[in-house]
XYZ file of C-alpha atoms in Angstrom:
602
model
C -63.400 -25.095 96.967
C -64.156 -29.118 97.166
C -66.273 -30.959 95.893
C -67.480 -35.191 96.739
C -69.205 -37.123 94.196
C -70.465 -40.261 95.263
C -72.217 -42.994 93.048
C -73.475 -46.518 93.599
C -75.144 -49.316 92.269
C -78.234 -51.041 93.906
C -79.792 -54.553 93.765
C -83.470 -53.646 94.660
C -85.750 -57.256 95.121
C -89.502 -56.634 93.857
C -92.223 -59.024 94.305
C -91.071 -62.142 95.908
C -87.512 -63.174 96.770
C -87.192 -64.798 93.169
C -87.656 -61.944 91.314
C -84.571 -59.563 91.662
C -84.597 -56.116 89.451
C -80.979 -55.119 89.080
C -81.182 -50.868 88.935
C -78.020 -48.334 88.583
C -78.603 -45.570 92.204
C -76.176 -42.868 91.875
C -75.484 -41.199 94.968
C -74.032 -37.731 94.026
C -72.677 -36.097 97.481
C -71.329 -32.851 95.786
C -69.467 -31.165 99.170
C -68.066 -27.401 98.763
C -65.543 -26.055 100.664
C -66.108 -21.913 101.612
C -62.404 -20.881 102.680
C -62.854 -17.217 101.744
C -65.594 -14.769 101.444
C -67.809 -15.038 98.117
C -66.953 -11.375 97.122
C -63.349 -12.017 97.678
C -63.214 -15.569 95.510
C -60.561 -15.122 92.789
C -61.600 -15.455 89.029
C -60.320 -19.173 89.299
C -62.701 -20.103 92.169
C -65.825 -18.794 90.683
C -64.473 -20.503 86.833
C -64.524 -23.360 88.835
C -67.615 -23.122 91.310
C -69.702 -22.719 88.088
C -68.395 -25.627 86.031
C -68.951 -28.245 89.038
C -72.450 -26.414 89.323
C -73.216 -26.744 85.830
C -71.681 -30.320 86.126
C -74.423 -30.928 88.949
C -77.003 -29.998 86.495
C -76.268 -32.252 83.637
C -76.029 -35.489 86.100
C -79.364 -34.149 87.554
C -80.760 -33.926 83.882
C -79.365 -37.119 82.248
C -79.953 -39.124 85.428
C -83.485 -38.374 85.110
C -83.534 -39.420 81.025
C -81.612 -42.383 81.861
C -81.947 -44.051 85.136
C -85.205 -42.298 86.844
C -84.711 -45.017 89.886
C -81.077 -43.652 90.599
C -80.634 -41.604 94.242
C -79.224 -38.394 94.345
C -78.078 -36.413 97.328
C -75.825 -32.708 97.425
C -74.258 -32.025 100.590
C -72.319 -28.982 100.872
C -69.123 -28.978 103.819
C -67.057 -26.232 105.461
C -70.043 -24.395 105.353
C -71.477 -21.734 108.564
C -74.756 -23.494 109.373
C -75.370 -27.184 109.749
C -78.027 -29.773 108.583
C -77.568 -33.504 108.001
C -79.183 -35.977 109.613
C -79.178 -36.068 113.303
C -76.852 -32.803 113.084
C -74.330 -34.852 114.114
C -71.630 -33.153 112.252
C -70.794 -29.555 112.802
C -70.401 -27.043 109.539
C -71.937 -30.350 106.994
C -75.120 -28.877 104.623
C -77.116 -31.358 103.365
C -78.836 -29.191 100.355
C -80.674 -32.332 98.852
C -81.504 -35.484 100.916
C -81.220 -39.175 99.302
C -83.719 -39.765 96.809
C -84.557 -39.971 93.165
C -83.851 -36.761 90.907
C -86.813 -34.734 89.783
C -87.259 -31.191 88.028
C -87.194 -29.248 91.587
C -83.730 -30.350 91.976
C -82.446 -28.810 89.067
C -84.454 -25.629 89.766
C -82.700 -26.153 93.011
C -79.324 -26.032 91.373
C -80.293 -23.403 89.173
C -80.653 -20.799 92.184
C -76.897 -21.224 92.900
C -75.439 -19.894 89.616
C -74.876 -16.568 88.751
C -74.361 -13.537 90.938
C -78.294 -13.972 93.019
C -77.309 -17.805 93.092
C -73.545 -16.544 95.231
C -76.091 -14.158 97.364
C -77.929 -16.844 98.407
C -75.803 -19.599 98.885
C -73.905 -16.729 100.864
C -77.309 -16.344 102.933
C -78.220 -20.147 103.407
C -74.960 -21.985 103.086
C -72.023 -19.762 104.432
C -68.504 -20.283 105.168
C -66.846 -21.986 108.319
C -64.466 -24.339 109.571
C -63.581 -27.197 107.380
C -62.971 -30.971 107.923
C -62.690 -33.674 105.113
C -62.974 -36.393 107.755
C -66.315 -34.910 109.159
C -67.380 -35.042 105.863
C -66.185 -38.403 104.713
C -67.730 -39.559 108.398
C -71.565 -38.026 106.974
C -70.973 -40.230 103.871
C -70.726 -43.194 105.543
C -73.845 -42.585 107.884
C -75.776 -41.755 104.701
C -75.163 -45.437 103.137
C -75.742 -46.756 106.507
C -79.761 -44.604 105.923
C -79.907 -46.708 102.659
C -82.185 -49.537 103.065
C -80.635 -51.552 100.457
C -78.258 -53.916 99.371
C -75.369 -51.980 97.482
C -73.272 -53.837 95.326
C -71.561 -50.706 94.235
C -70.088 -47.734 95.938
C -68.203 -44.727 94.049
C -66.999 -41.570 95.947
C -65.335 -39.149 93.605
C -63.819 -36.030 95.181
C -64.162 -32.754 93.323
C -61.213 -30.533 94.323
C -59.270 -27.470 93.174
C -57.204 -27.356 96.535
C -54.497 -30.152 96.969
C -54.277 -29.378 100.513
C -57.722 -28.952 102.092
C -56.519 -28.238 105.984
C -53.835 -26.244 105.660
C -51.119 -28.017 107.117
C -52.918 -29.716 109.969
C -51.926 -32.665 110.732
C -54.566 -34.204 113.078
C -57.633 -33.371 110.502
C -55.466 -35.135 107.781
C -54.840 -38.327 110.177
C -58.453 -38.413 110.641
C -59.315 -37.844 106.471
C -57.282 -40.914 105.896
C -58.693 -43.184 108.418
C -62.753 -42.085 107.479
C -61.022 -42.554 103.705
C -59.302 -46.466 104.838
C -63.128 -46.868 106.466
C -64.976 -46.159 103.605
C -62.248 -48.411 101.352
C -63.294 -51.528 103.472
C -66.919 -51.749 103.256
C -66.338 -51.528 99.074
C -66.492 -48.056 98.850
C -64.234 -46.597 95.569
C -63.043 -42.966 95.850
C -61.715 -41.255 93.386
C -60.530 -37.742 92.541
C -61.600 -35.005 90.138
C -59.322 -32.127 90.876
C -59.460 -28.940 89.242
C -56.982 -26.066 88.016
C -55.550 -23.937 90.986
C -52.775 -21.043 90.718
C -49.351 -22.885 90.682
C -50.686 -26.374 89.975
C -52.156 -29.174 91.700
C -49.309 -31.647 93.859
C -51.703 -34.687 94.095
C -48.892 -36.231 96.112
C -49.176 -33.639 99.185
C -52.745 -35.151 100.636
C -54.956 -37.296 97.954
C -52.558 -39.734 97.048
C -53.407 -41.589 100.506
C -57.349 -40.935 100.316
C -57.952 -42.180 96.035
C -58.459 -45.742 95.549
C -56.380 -48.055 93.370
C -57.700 -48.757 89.899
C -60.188 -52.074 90.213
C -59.010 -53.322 86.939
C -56.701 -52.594 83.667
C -59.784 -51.036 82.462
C -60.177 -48.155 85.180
C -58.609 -44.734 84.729
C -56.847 -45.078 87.915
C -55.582 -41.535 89.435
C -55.563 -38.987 86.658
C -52.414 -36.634 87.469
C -53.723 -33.403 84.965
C -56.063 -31.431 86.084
C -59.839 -30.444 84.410
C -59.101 -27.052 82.843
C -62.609 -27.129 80.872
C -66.176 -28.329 81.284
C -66.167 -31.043 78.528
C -63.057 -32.440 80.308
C -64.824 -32.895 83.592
C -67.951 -34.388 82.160
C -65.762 -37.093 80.332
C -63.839 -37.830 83.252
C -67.036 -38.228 85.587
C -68.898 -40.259 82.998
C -66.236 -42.356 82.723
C -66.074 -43.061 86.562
C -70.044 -43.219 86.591
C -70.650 -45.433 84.098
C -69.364 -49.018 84.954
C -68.624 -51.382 82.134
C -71.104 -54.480 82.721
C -71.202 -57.286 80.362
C -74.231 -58.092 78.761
C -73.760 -61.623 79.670
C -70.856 -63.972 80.508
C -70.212 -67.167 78.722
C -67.964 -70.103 78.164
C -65.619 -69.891 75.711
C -64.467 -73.731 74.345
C -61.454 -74.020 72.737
C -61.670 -78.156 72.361
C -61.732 -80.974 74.674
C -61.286 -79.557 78.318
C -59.624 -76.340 77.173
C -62.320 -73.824 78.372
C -62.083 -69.920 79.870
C -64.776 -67.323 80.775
C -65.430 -64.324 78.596
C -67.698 -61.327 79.071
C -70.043 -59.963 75.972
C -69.939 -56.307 75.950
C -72.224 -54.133 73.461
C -69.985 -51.688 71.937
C -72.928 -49.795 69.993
C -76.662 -49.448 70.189
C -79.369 -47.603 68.846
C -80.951 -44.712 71.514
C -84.713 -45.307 71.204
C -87.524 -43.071 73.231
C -88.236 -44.746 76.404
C -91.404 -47.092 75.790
C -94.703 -45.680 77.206
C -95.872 -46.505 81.017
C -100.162 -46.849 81.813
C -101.093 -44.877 84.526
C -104.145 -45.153 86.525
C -106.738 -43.041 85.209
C -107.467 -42.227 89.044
C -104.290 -42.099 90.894
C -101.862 -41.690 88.503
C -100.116 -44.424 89.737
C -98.024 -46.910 87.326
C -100.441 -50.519 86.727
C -98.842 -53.588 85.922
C -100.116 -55.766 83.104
C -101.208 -59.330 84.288
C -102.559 -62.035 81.520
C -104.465 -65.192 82.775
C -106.155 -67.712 80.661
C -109.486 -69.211 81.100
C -111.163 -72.921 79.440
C -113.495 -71.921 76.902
C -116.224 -74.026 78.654
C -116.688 -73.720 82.371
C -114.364 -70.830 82.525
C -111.777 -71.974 84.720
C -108.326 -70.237 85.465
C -105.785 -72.420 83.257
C -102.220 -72.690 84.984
C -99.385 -73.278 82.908
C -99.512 -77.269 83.385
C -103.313 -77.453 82.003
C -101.928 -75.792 78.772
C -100.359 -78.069 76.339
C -98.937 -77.287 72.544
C -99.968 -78.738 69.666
C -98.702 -79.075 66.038
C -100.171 -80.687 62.989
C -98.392 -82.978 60.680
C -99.124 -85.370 58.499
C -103.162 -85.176 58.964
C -102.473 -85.967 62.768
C -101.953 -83.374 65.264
C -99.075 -83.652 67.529
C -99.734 -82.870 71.004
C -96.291 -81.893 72.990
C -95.318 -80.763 76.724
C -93.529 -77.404 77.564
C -90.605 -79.314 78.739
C -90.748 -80.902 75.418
C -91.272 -77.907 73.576
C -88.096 -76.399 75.060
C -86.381 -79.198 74.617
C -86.698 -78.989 70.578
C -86.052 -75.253 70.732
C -82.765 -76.108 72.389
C -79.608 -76.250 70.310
C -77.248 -76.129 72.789
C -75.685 -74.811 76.089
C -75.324 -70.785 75.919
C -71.361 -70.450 74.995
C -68.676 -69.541 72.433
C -67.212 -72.947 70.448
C -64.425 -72.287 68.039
C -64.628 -74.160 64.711
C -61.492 -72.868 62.963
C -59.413 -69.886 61.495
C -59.843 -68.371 58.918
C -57.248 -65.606 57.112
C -58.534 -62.122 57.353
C -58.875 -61.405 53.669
C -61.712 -64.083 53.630
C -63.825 -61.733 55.880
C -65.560 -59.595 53.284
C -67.584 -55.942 54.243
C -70.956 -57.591 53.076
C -70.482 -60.116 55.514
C -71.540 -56.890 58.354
C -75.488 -57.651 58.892
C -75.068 -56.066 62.801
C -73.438 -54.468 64.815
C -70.014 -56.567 66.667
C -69.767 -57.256 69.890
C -66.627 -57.445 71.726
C -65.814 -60.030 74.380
C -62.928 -59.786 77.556
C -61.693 -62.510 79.746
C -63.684 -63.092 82.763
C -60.382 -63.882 85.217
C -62.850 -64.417 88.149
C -65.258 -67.338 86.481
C -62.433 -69.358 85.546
C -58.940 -69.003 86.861
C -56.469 -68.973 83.912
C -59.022 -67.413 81.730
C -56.427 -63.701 80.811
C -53.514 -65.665 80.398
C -55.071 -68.096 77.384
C -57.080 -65.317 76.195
C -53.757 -62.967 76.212
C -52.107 -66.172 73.865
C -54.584 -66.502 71.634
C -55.352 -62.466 70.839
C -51.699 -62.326 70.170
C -51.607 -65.309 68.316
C -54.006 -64.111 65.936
C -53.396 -61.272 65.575
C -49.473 -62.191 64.472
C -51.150 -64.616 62.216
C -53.435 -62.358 60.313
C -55.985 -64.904 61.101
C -59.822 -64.556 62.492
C -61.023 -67.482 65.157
C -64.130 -68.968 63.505
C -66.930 -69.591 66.254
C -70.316 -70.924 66.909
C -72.191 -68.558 69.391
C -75.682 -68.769 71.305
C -75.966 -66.281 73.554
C -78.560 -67.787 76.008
C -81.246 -70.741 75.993
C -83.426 -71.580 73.824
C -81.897 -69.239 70.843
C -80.509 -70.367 67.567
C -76.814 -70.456 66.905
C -74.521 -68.152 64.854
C -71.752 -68.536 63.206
C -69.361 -65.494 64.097
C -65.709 -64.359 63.480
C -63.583 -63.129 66.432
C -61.418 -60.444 65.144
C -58.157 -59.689 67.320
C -57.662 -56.208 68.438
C -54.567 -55.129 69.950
C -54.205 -52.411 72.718
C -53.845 -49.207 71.717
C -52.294 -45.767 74.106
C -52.860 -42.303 73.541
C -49.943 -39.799 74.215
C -50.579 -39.776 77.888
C -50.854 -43.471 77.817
C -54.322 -43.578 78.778
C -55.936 -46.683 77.178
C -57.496 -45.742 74.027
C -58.712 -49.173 72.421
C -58.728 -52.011 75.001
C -57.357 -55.518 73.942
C -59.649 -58.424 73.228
C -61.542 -59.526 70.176
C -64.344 -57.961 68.217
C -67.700 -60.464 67.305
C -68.490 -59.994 64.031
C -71.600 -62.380 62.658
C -71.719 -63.664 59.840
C -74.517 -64.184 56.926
C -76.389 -67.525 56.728
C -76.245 -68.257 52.761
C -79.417 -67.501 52.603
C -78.974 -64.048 53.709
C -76.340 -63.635 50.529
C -78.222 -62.403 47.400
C -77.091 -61.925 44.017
C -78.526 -58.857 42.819
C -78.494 -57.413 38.854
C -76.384 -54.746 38.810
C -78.034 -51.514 38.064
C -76.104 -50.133 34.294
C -75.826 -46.421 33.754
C -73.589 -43.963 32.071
C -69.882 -44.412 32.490
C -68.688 -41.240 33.984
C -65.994 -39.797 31.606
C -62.052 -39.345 33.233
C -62.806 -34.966 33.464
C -65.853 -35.782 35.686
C -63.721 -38.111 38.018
C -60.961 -35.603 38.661
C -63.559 -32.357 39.068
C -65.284 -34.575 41.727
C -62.201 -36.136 43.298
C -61.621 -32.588 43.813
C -64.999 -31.674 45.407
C -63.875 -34.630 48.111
C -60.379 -33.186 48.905
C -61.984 -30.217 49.602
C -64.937 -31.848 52.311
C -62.459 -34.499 53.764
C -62.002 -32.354 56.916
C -65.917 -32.383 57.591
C -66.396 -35.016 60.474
C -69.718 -37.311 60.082
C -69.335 -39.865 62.451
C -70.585 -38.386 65.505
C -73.945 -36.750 64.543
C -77.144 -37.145 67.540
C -80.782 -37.741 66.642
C -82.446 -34.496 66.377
C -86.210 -36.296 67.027
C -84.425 -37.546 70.616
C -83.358 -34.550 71.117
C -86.264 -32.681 70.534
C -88.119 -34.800 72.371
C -86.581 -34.932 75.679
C -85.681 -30.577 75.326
C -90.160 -30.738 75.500
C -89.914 -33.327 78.362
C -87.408 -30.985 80.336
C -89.582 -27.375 79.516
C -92.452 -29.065 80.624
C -91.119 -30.484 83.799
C -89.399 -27.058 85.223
C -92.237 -24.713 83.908
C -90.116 -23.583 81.093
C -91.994 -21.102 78.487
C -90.395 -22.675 75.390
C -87.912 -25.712 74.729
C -84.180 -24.616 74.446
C -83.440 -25.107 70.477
C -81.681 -27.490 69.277
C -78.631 -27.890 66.548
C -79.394 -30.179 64.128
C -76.208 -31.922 63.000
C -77.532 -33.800 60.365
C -78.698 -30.722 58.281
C -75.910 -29.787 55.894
C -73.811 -27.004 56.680
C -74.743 -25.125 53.773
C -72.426 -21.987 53.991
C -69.619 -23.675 55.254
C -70.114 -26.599 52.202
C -70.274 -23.453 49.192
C -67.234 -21.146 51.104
C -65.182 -24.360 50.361
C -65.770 -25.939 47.276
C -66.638 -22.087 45.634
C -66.754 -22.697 41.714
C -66.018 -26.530 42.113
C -69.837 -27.419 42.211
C -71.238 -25.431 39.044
C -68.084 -26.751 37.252
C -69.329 -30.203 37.998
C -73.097 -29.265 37.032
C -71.751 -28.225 33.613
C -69.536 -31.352 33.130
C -72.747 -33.900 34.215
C -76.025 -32.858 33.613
C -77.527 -31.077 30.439
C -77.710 -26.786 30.179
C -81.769 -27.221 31.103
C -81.213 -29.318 33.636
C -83.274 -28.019 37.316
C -83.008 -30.295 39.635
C -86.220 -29.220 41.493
C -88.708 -29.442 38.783
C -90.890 -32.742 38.771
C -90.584 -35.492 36.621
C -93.338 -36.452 33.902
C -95.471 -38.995 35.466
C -95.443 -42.189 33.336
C -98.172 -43.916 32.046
C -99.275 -47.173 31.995
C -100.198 -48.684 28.552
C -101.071 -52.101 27.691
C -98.794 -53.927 24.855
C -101.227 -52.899 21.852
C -101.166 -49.210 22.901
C -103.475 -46.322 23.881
C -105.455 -49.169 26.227
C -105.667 -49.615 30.101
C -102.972 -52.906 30.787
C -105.460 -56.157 31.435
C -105.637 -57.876 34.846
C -103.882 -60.913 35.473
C -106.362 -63.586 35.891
C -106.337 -64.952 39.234
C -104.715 -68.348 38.920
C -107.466 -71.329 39.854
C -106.063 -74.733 41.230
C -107.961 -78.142 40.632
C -109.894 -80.494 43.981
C -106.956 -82.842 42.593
C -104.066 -80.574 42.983
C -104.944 -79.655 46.261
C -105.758 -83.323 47.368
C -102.064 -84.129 46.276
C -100.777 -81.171 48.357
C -102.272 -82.518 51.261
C -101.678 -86.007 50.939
C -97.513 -84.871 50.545
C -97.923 -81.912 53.039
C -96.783 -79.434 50.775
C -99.745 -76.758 51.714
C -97.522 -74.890 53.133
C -95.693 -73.721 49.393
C -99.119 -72.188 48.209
C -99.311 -68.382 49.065
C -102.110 -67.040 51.070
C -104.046 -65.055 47.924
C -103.919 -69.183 46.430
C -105.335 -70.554 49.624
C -108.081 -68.006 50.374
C -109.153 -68.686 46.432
C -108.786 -72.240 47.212
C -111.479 -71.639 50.005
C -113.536 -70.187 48.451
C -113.841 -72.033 45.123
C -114.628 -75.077 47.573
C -116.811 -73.336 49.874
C -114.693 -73.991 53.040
C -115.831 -71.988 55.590
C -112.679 -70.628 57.969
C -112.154 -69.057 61.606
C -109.194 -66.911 60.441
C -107.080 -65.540 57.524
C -104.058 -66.801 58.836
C -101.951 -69.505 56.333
C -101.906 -72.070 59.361
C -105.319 -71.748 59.887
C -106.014 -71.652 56.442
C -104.258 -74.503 55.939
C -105.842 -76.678 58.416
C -109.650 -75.647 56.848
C -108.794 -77.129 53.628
C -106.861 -80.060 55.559
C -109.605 -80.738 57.467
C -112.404 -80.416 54.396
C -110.160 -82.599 51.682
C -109.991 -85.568 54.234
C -112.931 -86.120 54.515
């Protein structure tokens, strides 16, 4: 039974040839192989038909959550009846043509599992003669359909046969010559095989067809086989999803010494997606478009009629855009190191974000690995930290960060577990350092400390790192029952609810022990505390109102004579206004400010 998985990337230009909208297409050609008769599959067959069918769902499902422009096709092969485009290619099913994944797909997918879904793929699909090249040949005729400009083709091969045509020799020839086609226009194929009865010999047939890995960062050809769902849906994901930098910079190590770098995002929050207007009519998406019209004839204003303006001094200051962008402007976008630093200066209040990690970029300036390579090691046998100023594009303010080395790290199958390069840790302005007072309680006594050091032995095997947002969750389990007519959402588990049970089976007496050491015998926790109440410094009365602090025609005359307006609060300058009887167009401090400007110079 084989399977094809296919996915690419798409550069699709909207609007006119400046404006180019970069958007992930994934091209999932799932293609089956029907050797025997579906009442005579063995139990390994059917283990694996429904974990690649259950595989198809979840891409279906999270293609649609994450990338609703992506294209998805499932073409079965080897199969008794024929339809693909043209019907040029004998015993080829195409089950889903190329387009974007919706909830009738998965329904779609759902009618093949189970016993009804094997009597009806039985019924539609069948079983016949087999060819990988026919079916490598429909691949290529289905990019050649797309109307777009790929940048990136994946075709990954989902097998639990290591010899698809039986020993002949001619169908084989042709596999690898579709398979050296495909590798020359760009196309990457690799394989997902699955368990089989007496193991999987990638070396007999797929060692030829599999692409190389593109970079130290790919997988490359993965010699185990998937024995379990989760282990397929890791492996795929991590084909699927291709590691793109958020940006690529210079990094400037002094005077001429320069290399390329990419900025990756190691972390980052999963939000709901943000809210689309319809048409109230066709239901069609609208785009937002502002214009701006003079106040007086009513004009359209283009951007060079518009001009910015900022007062200073009792004089407004009109300025250009170009000039405008020109203050905002610190620097080119770039990395420039400043120093090192040891790595016990680097404190864990110093973490106001989460780091970024940066790579060479060997193919934006030649040379870039091999310095990179010197100065991670360097660093890294130094104890040090590289001290850096960072902007990451125009017209943004620097940072001050510290590149932390990190060192390669293998698993036992030497798979690459941590990649080398160097983690970008910011660091806090002084400003953003406060000194805080210490809140002083009770001094926990030395019996307290050991009962609860204890109470942590005992939860140190409960993992907490790894816990998903129940209100996501929830939200898109309503989005999915809604779009395939389901009668309820499916529940979800809540990870971030204690595990209750599991927490009192462990600990057992541990926790009343440490009641009885801590808080007093008529101590409940859920009763509610006394409310307080507010007293004035004689007693029994209401506390008196502050009055509201007045400022003098002088005072303010001096403020705005030194242009020190600004350091009054808002409360002081509304108060201000009114005690003078300044009128004002807004409650905002600038505006406020220019009111009384504008009145006292008078």
């Amino acid at each position: 039974m084989d399977y094809i998985n296919q996915s690419l990337r798409s550069c699709l230009a909207i609007g006119s040839c400046r404006s180019i909208d970069v958007s992930d297409t994934l091209l999932e050609l799932s293609l089956k192989l029907w050797r025997t008769d579906w009442r005579r599959a063995c139990a390994v067959v059917k283990e694996n038909e429904v974990r690649l069918l259950k595989r198809k769902k979840c891409v279906y499902t999270s293609k649609i959550i994450s990338s609703d422009k992506d294209l998805v096709a499932l073409v079965f092969y080897g199969t008794e009846q024929s339809k693909n485009p043209r019907n040029s290619f004998k015993h080829v099913y195409v089950y889903h043509d190329l387009d974007s994944p919706g909830s009738q797909r998965v329904l779609d997918i759902d009618k093949l599992l189970g016993e009804k879904g094997a009597q009806f793929a039985e019924k539609t699909i069948g079983s016949g003669e087999t060819s990988l090249g026919e079916a490598l040949w429909c691949c290529s005729n289905l990019y050649s359909d797309i109307k777009l400009r790929l940048s990136h083709k994946r075709l990954m091969i989902f097998t639990c046969r290591d010899d698809p045509h039986g020993g002949d020799g001619a169908k084989d020839r042709q596999a690898r010559t579709k398979a050296a086609d495909l590798k020359e226009t760009g196309v990457v194929i690799d394989l997902m095989h699955l368990t089989k009865p007496g193991g999987f010999d990638v070396s007999l047939f797929f060692c030829d067809i599999v692409s190389p890995p593109e970079d130290e960062s790919e997988l490359g050809l993965q010699i185990e086989p998937c024995r379990k769902l989760e282990d397929l849906q890791k492996r795929v994901r991590a084909k699927e999803l291709k590691k793109r930098s958020q940006s690529r910079l210079t990094f400037s190590l002094g005077e001429g010494v320069n290399l390329a770098v990419g900025v990756y995002v190691l972390a980052r929050t999963a939000t709901k997606p943000s809210a689309v207007k319809l048409h109230r009519d066709t239901n069609e998406p609208v785009r937002t478009k502002t214009r701006y019209f003079h106040a007086h004839n009513g004009g359209i204003l283009l951007p060079n009629d518009m001009k910015r303006a900022q007062v200073y001094g009792k004089k407004q200051i009109v300025m250009e855009k170009d000039e405008v962008d020109e203050i905002k402007k610190f620097d080119d976008p770039g990395l420039v190191l400043m120093g090192f630093k040891p790595m016990d200066r680097l404190k864990l209040h110093h973490h106001i974000r989460p780091a970024l990690f940066i790579y060479p970029e060997e193919e934006q300036i030649s040379g870039s690995s091999c310095v990179f390579t010197a100065l991670l090691l360097k660093c890294s046998e130094k104890n040090v930290f590289a001290l850096c100023r960072y902007i990451p594009r125009r017209n943004t303010p620097p940072r001050f960060v510290a590149l932390v080395p990190q060192r390669e790290e293998l698993d036992q199958s030497q798979t690459q577990a941590t990649p080398p390069g160097f983690n970008v840790i910011f660091l806090p302005f002084a400003d953003d350092i406060r000194t805080l007072d210490a809140h002083v309680g009770p001094t926990a006594s030395d019996e307290q400390v050991d009962k609860m050091k204890e109470i942590v032995d005992k939860m140190k095997e409960i993992v907490s790192d790894a816990f998903e947002n129940p209100v996501l969750q929830q939200h898109y389990r309503n989005l999915e029952a809604l779009a395939l007519n389901m009668l309820e959402p499916e529940p979800i588990e809540d990870l971030t609810m204690p595990k209750v049970q599991m927490m009192d089976a462990r600990l057992g007496p541990l926790a009343q022990e440490f009641k009885d050491l801590v808080y007093p015998p008529d101590y409940n926790p859920e009763g509610k505390p006394a409310a307080k109440r507010k007293t004035a410094e004689s007693g029994g009365g209401a506390a008196e109102k502050k009055p509201k602090a007045e400022i003098s025609e002088e005072e303010l005359k001096n403020h705005v004579a030194n242009g020190t307006l600004g350091k009054l609060t808002v409360p002081v300058l509304k108060d201000a206004c009114k005690q003078f009887g300044i009128r004002t167009t807004g409650t905002k401090k600038q505006e406020l400010i220019d009111a009384l400007t504008m009145q006292l110079s008078k």
